[in-house]
PDB file of C-alpha atoms in Angstrom:
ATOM      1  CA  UNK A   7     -71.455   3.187 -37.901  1.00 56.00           C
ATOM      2  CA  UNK A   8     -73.828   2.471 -34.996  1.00 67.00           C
ATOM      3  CA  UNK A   9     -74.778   5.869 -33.138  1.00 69.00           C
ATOM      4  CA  UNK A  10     -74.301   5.680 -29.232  1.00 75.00           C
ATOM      5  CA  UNK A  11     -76.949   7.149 -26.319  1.00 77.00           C
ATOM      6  CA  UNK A  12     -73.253   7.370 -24.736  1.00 83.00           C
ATOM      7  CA  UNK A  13     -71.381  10.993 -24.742  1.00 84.00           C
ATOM      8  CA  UNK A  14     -67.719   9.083 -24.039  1.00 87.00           C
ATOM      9  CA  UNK A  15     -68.572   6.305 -26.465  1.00 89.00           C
ATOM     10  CA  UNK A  16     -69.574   8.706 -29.426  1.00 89.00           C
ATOM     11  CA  UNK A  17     -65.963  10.141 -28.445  1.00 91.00           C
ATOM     12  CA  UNK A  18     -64.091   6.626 -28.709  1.00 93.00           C
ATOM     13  CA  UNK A  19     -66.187   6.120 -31.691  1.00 94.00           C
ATOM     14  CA  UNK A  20     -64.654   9.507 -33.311  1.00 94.00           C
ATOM     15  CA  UNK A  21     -61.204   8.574 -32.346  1.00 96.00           C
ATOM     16  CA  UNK A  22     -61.087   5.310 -33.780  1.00 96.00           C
ATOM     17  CA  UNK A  23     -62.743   7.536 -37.198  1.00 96.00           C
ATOM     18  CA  UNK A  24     -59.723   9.639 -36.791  1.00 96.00           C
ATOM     19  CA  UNK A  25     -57.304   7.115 -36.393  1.00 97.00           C
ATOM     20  CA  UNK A  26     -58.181   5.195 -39.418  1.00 96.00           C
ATOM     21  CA  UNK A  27     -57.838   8.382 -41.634  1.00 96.00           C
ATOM     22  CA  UNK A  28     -54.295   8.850 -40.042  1.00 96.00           C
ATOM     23  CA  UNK A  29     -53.595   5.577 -41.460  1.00 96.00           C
ATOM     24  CA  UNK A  30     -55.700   6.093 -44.788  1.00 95.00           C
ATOM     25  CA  UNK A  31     -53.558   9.401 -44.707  1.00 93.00           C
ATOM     26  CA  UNK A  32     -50.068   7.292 -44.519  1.00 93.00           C
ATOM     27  CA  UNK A  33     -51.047   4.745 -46.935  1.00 92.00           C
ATOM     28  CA  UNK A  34     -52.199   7.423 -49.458  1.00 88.00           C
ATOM     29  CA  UNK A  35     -55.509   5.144 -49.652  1.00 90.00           C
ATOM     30  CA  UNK A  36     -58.138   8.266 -51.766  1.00 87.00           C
ATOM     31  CA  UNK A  37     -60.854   6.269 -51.800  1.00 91.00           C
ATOM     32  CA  UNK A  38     -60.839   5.047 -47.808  1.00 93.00           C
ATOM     33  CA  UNK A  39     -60.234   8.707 -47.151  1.00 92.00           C
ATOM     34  CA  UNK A  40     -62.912  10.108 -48.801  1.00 92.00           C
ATOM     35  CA  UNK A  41     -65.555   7.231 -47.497  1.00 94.00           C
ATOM     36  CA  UNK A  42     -64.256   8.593 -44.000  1.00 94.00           C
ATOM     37  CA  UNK A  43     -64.710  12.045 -44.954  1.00 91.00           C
ATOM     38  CA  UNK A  44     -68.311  11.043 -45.397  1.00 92.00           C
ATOM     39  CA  UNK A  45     -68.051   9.365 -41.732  1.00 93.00           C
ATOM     40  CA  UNK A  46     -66.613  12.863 -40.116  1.00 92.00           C
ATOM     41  CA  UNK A  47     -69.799  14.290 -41.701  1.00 92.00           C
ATOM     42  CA  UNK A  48     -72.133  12.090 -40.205  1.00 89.00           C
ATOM     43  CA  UNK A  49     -70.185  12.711 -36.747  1.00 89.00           C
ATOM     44  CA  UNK A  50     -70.259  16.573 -37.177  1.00 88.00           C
ATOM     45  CA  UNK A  51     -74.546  16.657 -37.353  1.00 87.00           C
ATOM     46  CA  UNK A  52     -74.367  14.175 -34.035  1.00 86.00           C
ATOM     47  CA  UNK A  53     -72.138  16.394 -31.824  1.00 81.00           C
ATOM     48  CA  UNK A  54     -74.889  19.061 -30.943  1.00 80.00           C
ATOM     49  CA  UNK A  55     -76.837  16.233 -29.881  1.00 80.00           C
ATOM     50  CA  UNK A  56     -74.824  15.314 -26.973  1.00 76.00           C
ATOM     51  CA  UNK A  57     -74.467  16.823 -23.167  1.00 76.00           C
ATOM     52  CA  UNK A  58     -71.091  16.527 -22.348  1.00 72.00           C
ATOM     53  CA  UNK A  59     -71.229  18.828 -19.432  1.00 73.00           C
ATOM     54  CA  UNK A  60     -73.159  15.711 -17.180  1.00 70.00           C
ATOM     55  CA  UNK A  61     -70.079  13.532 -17.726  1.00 66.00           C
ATOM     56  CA  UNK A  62     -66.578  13.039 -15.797  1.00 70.00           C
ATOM     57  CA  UNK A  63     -64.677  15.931 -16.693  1.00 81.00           C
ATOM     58  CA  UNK A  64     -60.971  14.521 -16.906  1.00 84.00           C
ATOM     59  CA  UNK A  65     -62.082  11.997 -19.017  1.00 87.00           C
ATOM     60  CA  UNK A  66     -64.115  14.110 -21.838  1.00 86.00           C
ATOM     61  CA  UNK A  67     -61.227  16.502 -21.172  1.00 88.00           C
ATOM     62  CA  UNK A  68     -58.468  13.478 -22.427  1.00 91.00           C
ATOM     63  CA  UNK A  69     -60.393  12.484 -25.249  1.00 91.00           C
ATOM     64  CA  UNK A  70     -61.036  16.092 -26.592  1.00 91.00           C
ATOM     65  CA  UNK A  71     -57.516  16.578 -26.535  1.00 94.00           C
ATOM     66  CA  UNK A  72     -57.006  13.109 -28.108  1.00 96.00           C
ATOM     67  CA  UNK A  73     -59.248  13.884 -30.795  1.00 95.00           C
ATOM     68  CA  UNK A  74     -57.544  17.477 -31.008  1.00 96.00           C
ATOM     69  CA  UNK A  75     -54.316  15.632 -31.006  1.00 97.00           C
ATOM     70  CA  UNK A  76     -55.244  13.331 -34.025  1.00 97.00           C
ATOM     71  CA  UNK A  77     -56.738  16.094 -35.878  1.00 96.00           C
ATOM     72  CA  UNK A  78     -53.553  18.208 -36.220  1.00 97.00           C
ATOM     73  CA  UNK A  79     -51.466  14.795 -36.830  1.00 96.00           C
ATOM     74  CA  UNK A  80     -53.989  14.070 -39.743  1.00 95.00           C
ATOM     75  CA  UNK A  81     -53.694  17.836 -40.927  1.00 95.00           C
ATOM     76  CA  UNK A  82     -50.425  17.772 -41.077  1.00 96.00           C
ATOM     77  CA  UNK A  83     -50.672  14.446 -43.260  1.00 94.00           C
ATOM     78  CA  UNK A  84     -53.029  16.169 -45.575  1.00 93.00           C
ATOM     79  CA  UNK A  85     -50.725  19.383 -46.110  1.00 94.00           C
ATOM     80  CA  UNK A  86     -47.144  17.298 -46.565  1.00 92.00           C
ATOM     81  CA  UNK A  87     -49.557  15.144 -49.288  1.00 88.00           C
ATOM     82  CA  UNK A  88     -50.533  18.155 -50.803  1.00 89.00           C
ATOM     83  CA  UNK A  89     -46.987  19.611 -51.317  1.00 90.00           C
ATOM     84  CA  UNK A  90     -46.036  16.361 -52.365  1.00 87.00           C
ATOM     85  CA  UNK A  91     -48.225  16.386 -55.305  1.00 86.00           C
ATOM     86  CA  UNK A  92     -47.727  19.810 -56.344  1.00 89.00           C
ATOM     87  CA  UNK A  93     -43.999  19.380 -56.456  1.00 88.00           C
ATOM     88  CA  UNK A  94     -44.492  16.481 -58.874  1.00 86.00           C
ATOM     89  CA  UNK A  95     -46.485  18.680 -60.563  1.00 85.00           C
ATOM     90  CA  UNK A  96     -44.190  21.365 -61.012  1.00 83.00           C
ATOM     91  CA  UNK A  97     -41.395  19.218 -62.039  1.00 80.00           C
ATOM     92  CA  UNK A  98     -43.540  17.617 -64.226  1.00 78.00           C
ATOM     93  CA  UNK A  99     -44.215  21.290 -65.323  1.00 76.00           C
ATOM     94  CA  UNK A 100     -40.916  22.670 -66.066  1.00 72.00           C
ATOM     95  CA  UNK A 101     -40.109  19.347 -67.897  1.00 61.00           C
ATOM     96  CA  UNK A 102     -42.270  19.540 -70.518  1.00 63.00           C
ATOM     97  CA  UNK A 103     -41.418  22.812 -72.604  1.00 57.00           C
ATOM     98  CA  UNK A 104     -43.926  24.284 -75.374  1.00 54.00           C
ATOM     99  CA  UNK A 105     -42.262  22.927 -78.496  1.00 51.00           C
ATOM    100  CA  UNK A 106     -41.539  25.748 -81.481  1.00 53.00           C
ATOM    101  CA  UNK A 107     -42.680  25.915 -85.222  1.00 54.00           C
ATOM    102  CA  UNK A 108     -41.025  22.636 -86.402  1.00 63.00           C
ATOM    103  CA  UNK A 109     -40.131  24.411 -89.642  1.00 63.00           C
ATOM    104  CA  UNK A 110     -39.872  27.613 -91.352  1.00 65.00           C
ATOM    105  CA  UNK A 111     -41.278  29.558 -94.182  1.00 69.00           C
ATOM    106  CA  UNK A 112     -38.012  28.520 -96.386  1.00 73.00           C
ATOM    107  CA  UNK A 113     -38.804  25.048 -95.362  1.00 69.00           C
ATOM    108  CA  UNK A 114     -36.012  24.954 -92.563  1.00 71.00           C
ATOM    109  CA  UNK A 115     -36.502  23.851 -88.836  1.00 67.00           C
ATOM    110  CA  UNK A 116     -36.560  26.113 -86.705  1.00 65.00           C
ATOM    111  CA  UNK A 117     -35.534  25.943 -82.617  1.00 59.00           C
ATOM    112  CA  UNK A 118     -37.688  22.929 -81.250  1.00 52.00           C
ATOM    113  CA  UNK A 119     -37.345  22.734 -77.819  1.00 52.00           C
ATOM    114  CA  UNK A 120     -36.828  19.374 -76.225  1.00 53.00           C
ATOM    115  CA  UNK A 121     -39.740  18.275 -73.953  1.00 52.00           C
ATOM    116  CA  UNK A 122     -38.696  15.374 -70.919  1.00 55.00           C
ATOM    117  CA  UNK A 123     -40.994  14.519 -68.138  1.00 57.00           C
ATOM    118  CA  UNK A 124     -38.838  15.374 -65.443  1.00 56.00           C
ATOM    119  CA  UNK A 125     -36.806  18.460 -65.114  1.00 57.00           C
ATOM    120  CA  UNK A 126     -33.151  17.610 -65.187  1.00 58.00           C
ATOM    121  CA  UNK A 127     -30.878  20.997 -65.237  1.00 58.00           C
ATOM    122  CA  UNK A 128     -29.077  21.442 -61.968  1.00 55.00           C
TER     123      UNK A 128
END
């Protein structure tokens, strides 16, 4: 990424950022999200840098609420991934059941317990 001198540019620049982790987001793509996680880093340290007080005041208004915008969108994406994954989980979870002693003392078996991948009582 090629820094800007230009307040609005550096905010076009951060919205195209956050519109390719929407899409990294959709796609579940891990490792395109985390090189853009980098990216957002990078972007973070630059802000402070930058007078946006001498420029047009609609426009920085319209792309602050763009990036605003695309922030919740992609933080929305991030939260329905994470429930996602932890309902796999806990299916995956209460599939799998710790299996008994397989036999006895007297040399009989004792109550195994079945163990499936997925949950499957109703």
């Amino acid at each position: 990424m090629e820094r800007t001198n230009n307040p609005i540019d550096f905010l076009k620049q951060f919205i195209a950022l956050l519109e390719r982790e929407k899409e990294a987001l959709i796609h579940n793509e891990g490792a395109t999200i985390q090189s853009i996680v980098g990216e957002k880093q990078g972007f973070i340290e630059w802000f402070p840098t930058f007078n946006f007080q001498q420029e047009a005041d609609n426009e920085v208004e319209a792309l602050v609420d763009t990036i605003r915008h695309l922030q919740e969108t992609n933080l929305l994406l991030t939260k329905q991934a994470l429930d996602y994954q932890e309902a796999v989980m806990e299916a995956l979870s209460k599939g799998v059941k710790k299996a008994g002693k397989t036999y006895s003392k007297s040399g009989q078996q004792t109550g195994l317990t079945q163990a499936s991948i997925l949950n499957q009582s109703l």
